PDB file of C-alpha atoms and ligand atoms in Angstrom:
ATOM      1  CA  UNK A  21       0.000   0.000   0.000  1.00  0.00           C
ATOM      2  CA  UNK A  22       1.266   3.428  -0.581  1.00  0.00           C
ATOM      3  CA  UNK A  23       1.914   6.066   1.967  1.00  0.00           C
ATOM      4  CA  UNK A  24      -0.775   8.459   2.592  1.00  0.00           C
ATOM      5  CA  UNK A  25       0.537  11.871   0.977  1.00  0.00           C
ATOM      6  CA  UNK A  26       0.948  14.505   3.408  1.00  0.00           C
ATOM      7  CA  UNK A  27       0.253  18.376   3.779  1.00  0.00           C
ATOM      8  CA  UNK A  28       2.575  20.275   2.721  1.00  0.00           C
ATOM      9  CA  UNK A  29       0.894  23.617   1.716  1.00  0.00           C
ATOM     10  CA  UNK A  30       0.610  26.824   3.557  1.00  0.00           C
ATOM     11  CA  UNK A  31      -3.732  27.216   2.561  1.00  0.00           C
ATOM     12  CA  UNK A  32      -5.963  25.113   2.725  1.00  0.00           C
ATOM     13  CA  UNK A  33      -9.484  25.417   1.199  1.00  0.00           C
ATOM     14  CA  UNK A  34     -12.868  24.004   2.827  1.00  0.00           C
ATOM     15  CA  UNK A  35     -15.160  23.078   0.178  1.00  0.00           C
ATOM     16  CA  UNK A  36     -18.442  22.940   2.147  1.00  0.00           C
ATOM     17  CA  UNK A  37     -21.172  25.845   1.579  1.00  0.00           C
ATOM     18  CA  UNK A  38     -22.673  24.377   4.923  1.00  0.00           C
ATOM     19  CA  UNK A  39     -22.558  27.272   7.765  1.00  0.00           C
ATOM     20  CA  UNK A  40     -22.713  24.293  10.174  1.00  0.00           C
ATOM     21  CA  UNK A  41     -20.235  22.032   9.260  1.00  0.00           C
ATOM     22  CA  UNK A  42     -17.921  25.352   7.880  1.00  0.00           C
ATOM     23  CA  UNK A  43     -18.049  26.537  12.364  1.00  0.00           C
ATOM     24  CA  UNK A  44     -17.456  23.069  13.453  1.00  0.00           C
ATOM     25  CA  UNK A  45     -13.952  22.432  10.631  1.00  0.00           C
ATOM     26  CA  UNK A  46     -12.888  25.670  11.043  1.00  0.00           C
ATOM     27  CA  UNK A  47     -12.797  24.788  14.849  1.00  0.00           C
ATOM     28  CA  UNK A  48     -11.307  21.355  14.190  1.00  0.00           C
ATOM     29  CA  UNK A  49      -8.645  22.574  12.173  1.00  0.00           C
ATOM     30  CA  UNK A  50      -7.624  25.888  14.027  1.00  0.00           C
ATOM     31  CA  UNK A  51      -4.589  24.191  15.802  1.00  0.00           C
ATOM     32  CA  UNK A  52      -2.562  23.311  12.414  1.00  0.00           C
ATOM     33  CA  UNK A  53      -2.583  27.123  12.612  1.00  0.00           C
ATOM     34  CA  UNK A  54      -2.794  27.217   8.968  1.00  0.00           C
ATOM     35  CA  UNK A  55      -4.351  29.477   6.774  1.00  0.00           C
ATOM     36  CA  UNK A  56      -8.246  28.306   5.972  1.00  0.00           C
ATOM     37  CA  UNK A  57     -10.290  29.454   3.004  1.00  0.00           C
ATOM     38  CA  UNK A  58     -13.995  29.199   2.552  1.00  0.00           C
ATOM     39  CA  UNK A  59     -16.677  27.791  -0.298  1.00  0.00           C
ATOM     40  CA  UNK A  60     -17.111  31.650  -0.349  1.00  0.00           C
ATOM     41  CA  UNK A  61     -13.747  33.214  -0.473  1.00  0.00           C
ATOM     42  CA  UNK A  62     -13.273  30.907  -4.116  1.00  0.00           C
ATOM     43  CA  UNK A  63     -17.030  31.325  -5.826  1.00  0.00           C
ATOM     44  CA  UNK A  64     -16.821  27.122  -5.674  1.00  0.00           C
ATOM     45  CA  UNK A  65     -19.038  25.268  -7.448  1.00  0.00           C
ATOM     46  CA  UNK A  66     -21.719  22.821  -5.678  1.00  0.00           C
ATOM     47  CA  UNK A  67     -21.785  19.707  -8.269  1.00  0.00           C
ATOM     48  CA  UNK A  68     -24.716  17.667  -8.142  1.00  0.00           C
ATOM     49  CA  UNK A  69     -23.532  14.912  -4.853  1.00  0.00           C
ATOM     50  CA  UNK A  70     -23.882  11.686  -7.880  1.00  0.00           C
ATOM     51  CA  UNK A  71     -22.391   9.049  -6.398  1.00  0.00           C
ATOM     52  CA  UNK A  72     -23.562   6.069  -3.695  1.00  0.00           C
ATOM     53  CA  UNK A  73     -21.734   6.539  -0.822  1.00  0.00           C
ATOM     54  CA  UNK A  74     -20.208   9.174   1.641  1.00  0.00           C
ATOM     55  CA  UNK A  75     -17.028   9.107   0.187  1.00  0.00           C
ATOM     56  CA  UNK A  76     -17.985   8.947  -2.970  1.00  0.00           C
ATOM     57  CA  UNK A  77     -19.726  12.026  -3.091  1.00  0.00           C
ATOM     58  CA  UNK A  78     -16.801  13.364  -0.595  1.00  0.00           C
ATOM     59  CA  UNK A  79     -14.234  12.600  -3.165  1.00  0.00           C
ATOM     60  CA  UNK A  80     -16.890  14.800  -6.145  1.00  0.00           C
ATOM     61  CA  UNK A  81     -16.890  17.547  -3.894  1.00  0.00           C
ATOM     62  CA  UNK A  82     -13.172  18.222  -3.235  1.00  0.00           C
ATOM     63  CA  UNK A  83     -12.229  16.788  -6.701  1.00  0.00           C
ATOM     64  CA  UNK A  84     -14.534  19.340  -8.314  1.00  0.00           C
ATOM     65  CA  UNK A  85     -13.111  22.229  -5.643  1.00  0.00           C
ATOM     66  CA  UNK A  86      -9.238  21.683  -6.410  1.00  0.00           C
ATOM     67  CA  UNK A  87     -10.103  21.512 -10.238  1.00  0.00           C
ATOM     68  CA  UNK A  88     -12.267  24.982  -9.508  1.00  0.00           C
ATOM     69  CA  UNK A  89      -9.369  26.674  -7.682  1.00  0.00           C
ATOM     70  CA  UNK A  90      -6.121  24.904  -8.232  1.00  0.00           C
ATOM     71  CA  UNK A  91      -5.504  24.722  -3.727  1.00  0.00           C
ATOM     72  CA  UNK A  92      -6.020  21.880  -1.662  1.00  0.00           C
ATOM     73  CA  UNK A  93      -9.216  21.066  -0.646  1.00  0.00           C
ATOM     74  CA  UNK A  94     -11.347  19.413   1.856  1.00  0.00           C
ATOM     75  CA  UNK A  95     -14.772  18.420   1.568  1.00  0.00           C
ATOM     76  CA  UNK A  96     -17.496  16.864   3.753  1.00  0.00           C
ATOM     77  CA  UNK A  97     -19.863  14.596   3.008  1.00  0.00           C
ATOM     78  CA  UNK A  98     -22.086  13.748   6.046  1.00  0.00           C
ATOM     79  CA  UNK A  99     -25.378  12.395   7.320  1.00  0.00           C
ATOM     80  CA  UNK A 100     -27.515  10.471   9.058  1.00  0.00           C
ATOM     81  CA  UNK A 101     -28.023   6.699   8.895  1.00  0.00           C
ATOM     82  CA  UNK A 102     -30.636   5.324  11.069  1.00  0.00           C
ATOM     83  CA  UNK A 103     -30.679   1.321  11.422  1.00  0.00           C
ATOM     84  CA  UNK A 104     -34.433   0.343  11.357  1.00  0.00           C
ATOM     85  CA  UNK A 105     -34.711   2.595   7.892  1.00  0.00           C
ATOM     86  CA  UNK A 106     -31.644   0.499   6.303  1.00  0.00           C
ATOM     87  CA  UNK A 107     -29.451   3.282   6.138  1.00  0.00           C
ATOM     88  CA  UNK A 108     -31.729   6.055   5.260  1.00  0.00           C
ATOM     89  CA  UNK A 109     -31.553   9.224   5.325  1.00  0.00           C
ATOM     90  CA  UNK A 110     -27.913   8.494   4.831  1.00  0.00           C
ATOM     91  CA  UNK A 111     -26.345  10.180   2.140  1.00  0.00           C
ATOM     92  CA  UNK A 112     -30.182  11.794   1.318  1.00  0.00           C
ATOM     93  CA  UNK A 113     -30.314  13.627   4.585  1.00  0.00           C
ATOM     94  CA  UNK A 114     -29.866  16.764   2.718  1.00  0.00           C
ATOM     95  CA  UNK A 115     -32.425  15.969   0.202  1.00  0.00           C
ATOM     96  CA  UNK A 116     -34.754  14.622   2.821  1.00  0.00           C
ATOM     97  CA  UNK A 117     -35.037  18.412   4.015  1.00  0.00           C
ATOM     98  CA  UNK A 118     -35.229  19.858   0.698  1.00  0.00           C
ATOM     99  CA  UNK A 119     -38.137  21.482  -0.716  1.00  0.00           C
ATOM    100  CA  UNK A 120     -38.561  21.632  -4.553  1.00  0.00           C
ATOM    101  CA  UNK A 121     -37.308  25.803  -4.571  1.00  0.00           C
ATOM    102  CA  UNK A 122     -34.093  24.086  -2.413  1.00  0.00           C
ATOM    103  CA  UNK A 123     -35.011  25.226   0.803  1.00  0.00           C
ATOM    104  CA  UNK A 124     -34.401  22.809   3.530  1.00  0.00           C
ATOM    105  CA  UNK A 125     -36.883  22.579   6.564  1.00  0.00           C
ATOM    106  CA  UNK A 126     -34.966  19.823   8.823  1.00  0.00           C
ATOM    107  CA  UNK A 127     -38.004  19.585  11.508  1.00  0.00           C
ATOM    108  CA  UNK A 128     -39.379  18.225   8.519  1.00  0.00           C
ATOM    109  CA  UNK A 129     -37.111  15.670   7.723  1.00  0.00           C
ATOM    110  CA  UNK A 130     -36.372  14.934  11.758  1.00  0.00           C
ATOM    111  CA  UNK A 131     -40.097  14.295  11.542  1.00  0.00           C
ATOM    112  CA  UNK A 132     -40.421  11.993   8.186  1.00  0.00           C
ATOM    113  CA  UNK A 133     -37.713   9.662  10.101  1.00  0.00           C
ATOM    114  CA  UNK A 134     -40.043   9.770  13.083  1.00  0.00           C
ATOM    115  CA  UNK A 135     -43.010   8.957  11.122  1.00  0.00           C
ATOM    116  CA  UNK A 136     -41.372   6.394   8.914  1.00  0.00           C
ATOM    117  CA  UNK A 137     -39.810   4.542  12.737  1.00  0.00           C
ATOM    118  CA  UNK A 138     -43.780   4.387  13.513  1.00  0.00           C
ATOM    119  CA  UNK A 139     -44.221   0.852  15.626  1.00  0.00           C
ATOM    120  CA  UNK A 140     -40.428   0.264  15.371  1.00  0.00           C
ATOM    121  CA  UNK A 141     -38.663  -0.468  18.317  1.00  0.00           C
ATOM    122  CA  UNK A 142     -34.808  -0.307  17.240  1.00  0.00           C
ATOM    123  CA  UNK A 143     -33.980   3.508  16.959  1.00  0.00           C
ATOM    124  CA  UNK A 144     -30.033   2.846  16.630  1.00  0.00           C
ATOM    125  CA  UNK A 145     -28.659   5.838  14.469  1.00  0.00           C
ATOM    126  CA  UNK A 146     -25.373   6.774  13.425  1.00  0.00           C
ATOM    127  CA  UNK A 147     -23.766   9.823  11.954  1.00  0.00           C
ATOM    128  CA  UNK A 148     -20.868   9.409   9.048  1.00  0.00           C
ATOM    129  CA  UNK A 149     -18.491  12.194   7.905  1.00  0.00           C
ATOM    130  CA  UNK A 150     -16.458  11.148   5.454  1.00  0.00           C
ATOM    131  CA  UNK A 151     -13.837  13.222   4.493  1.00  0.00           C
ATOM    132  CA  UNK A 152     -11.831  14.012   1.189  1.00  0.00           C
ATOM    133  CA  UNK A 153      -8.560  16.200   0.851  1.00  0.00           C
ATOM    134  CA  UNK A 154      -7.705  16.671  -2.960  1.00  0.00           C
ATOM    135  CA  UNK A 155      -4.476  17.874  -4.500  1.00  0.00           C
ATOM    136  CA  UNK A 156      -4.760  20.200  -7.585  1.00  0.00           C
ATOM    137  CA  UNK A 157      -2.912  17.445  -9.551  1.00  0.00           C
ATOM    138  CA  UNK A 158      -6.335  15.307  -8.642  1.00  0.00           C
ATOM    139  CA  UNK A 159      -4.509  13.365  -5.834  1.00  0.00           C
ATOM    140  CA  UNK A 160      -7.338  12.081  -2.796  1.00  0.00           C
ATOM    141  CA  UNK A 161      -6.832  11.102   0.624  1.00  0.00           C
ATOM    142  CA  UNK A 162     -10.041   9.559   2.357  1.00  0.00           C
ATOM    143  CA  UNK A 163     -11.428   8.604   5.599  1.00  0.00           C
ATOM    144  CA  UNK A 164     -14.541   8.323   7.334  1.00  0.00           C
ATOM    145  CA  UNK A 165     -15.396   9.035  10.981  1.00  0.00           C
ATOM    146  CA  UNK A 166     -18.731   8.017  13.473  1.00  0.00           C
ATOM    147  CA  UNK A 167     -20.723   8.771  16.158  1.00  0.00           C
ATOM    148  CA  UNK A 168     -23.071   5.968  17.427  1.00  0.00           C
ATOM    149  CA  UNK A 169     -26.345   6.461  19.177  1.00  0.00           C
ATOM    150  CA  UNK A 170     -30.172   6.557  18.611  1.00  0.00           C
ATOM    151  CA  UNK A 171     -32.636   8.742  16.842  1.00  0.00           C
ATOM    152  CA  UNK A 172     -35.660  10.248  19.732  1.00  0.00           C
ATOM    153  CA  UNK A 173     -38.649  12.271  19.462  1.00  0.00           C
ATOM    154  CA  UNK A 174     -39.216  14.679  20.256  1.00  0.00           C
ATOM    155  CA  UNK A 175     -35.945  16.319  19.174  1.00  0.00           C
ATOM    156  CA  UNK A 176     -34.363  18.630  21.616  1.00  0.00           C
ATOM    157  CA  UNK A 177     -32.146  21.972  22.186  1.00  0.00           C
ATOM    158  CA  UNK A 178     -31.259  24.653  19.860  1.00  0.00           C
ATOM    159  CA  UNK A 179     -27.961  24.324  18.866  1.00  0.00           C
ATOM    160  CA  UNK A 180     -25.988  22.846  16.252  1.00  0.00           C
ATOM    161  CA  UNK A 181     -27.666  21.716  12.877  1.00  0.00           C
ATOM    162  CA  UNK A 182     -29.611  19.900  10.870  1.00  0.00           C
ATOM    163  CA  UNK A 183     -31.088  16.402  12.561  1.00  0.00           C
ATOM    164  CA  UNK A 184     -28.449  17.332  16.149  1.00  0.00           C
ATOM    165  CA  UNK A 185     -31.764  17.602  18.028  1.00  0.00           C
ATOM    166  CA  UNK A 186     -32.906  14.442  17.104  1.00  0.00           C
ATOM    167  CA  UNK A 187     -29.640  12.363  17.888  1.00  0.00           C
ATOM    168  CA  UNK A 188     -28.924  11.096  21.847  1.00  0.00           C
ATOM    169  CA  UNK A 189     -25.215   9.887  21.254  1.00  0.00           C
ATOM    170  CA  UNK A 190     -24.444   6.514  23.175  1.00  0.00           C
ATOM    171  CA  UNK A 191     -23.289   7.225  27.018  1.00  0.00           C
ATOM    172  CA  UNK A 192     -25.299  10.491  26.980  1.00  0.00           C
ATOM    173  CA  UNK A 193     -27.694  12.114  28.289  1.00  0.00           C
ATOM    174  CA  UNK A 194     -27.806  15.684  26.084  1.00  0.00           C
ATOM    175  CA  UNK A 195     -29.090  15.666  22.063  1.00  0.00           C
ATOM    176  CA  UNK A 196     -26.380  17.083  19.751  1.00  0.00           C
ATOM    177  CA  UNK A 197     -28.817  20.026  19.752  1.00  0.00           C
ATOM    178  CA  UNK A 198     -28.396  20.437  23.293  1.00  0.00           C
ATOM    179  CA  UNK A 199     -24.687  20.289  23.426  1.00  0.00           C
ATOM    180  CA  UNK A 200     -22.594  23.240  23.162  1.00  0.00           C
ATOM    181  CA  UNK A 201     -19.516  23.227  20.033  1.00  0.00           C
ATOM    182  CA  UNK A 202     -16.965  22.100  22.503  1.00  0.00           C
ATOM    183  CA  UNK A 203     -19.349  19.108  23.948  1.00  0.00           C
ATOM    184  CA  UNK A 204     -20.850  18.055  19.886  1.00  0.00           C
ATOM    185  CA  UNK A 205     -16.820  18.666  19.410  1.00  0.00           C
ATOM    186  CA  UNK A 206     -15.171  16.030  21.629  1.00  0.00           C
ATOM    187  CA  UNK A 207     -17.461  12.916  20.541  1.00  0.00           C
ATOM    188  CA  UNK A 208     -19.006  14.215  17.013  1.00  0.00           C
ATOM    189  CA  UNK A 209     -18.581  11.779  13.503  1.00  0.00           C
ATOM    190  CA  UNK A 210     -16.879  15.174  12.204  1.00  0.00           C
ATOM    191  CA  UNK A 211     -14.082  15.641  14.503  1.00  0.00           C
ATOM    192  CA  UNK A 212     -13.405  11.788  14.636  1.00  0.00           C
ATOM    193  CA  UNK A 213     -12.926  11.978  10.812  1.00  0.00           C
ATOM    194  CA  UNK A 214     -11.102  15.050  11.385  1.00  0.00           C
ATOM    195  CA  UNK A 215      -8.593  13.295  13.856  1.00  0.00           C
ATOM    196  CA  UNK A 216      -8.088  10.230  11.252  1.00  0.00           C
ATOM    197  CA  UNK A 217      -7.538  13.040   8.157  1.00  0.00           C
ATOM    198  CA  UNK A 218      -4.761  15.039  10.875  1.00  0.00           C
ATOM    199  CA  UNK A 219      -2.932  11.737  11.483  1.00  0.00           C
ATOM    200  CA  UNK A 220      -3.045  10.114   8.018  1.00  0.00           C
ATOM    201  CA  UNK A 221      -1.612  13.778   5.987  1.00  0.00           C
ATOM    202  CA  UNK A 222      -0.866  16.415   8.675  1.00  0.00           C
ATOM    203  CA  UNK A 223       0.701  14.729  11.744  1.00  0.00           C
TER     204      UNK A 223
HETATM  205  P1  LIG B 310     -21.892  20.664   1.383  1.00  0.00           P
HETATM  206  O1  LIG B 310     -22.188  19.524   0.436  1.00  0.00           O
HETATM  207  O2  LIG B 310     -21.718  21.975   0.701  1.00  0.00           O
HETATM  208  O3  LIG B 310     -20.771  20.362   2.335  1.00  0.00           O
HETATM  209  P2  LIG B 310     -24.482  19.920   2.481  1.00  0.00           P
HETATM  210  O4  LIG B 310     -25.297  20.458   3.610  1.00  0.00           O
HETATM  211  O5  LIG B 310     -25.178  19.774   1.143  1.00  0.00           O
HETATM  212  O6  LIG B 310     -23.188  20.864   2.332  1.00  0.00           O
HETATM  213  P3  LIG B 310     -24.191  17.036   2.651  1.00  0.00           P
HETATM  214  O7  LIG B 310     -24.588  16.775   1.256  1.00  0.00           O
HETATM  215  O8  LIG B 310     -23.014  16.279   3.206  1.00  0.00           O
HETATM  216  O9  LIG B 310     -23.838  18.567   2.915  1.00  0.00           O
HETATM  217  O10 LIG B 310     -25.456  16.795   3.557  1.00  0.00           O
HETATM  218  C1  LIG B 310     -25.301  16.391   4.856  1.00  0.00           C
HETATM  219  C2  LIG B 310     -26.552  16.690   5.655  1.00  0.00           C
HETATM  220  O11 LIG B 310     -26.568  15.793   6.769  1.00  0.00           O
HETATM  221  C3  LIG B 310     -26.470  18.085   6.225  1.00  0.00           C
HETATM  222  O12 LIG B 310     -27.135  19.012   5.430  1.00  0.00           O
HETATM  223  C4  LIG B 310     -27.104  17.904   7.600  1.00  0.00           C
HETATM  224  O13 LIG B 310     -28.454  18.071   7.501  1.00  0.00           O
HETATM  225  C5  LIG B 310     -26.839  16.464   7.953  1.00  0.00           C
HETATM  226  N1  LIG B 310     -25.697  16.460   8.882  1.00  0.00           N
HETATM  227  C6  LIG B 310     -24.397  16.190   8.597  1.00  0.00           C
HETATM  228  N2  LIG B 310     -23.627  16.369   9.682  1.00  0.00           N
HETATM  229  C7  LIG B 310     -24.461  16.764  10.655  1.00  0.00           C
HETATM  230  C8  LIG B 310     -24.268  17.136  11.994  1.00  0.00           C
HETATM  231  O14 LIG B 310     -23.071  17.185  12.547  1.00  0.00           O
HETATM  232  N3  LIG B 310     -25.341  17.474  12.698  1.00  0.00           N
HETATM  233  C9  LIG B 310     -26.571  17.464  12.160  1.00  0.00           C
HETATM  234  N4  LIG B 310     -26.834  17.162  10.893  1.00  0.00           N
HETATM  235  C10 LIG B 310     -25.793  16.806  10.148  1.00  0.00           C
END
């Protein structure tokens, strides 16, 4: 197997155009003390997410960013997969909250899951981040990271994004939703793909 290539650069760009997931990376990545550009700060694209798994669409994203702006980049694919709904809304969890002008309404989607779950007993959930880094020359390094727990109604607390309120992580007793950044941040599928992307190209 080849070695993993590493980090060398001085920027490095963060392909997501999702507020929530841009606060939580930017927070992730703020000890390599290295300079961190936005969706924004490039105009990047958002290609259509074609492919059948997280890092499939993970690698799409950051491909399609580094061809865009000729940096590194990292991209995010994320979402929900709840057991009893064989995976779903998985890599749809974005579409599930999608209207057809391409606003998304996620009580609406934390609600489908809860109406689809109806007379199920197994509400074992996980959350996936996979992550891509992609070199302007098309090189990808990929990984994927987890949180394990279970999917309960009514969701609760204000903060975070998307389905948080709906997910009890295992061992807890707070949502996501009720967690502040620095409680999400210390057990959350993002920074535990973070930590594998750090050690595999930056550590
Ligand atoms: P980018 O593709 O631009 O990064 P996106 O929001 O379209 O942004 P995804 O296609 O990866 O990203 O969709 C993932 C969805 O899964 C996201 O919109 C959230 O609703 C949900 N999700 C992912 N991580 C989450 C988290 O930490 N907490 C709550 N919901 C999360």
């Amino acid at each position: 197997m080849q070695k993993p290539r590493k980090f060398e650069g001085k920027t490095l760009v963060v392909a997501t155009h999702n507020k929530g997931k841009m606060r939580e990376l930017r927070e992730y990545l703020a000890p390599l003390g290295i300079e961190l550009k936005s969706a924004d700060d490039y105009n990047l694209p958002e290609p259509e997410e074609t492919e059948t798994t997280y890092i499939g669409n993970a690698v799409l994203k950051a491909k399609a960013a580094a061809e865009a702006c000729g940096q590194i980049c990292l991209a995010d694919d994320s979402g929900l997969s709840v057991d009893a709904l064989n995976g779903d809304p998985g890599i749809y969890s974005a579409r599930w909250a999608q209207d057809a002008d391409g606003n998304r309404d996620f009580l609406k989607a934390m609600a489908l899951i809860h109406q689809k779950l109806a007379g199920q007993d197994n509400r074992k959930a996980k959350f996936v981040c996979a992550i891509a880094l992609c070199w302007p020359d098309g090189h990808v390094e990929t990984v994927e990271g987890y949180a394990h727990g279970q999917v309960i109604w009514p969701p609760r607390g204000p903060e975070g994004f998307g389905y948080d309120p709906m997910f009890l992580p295992d061992g807890q007793q707070k949502t996501f939703g009720e967690m502040n950044g620095d409680e999400k941040g210390a057990i959350s599928h993002r920074r535990n793909a973070i930590e594998k992307i750090l050690d595999k190209c930056f550590r």
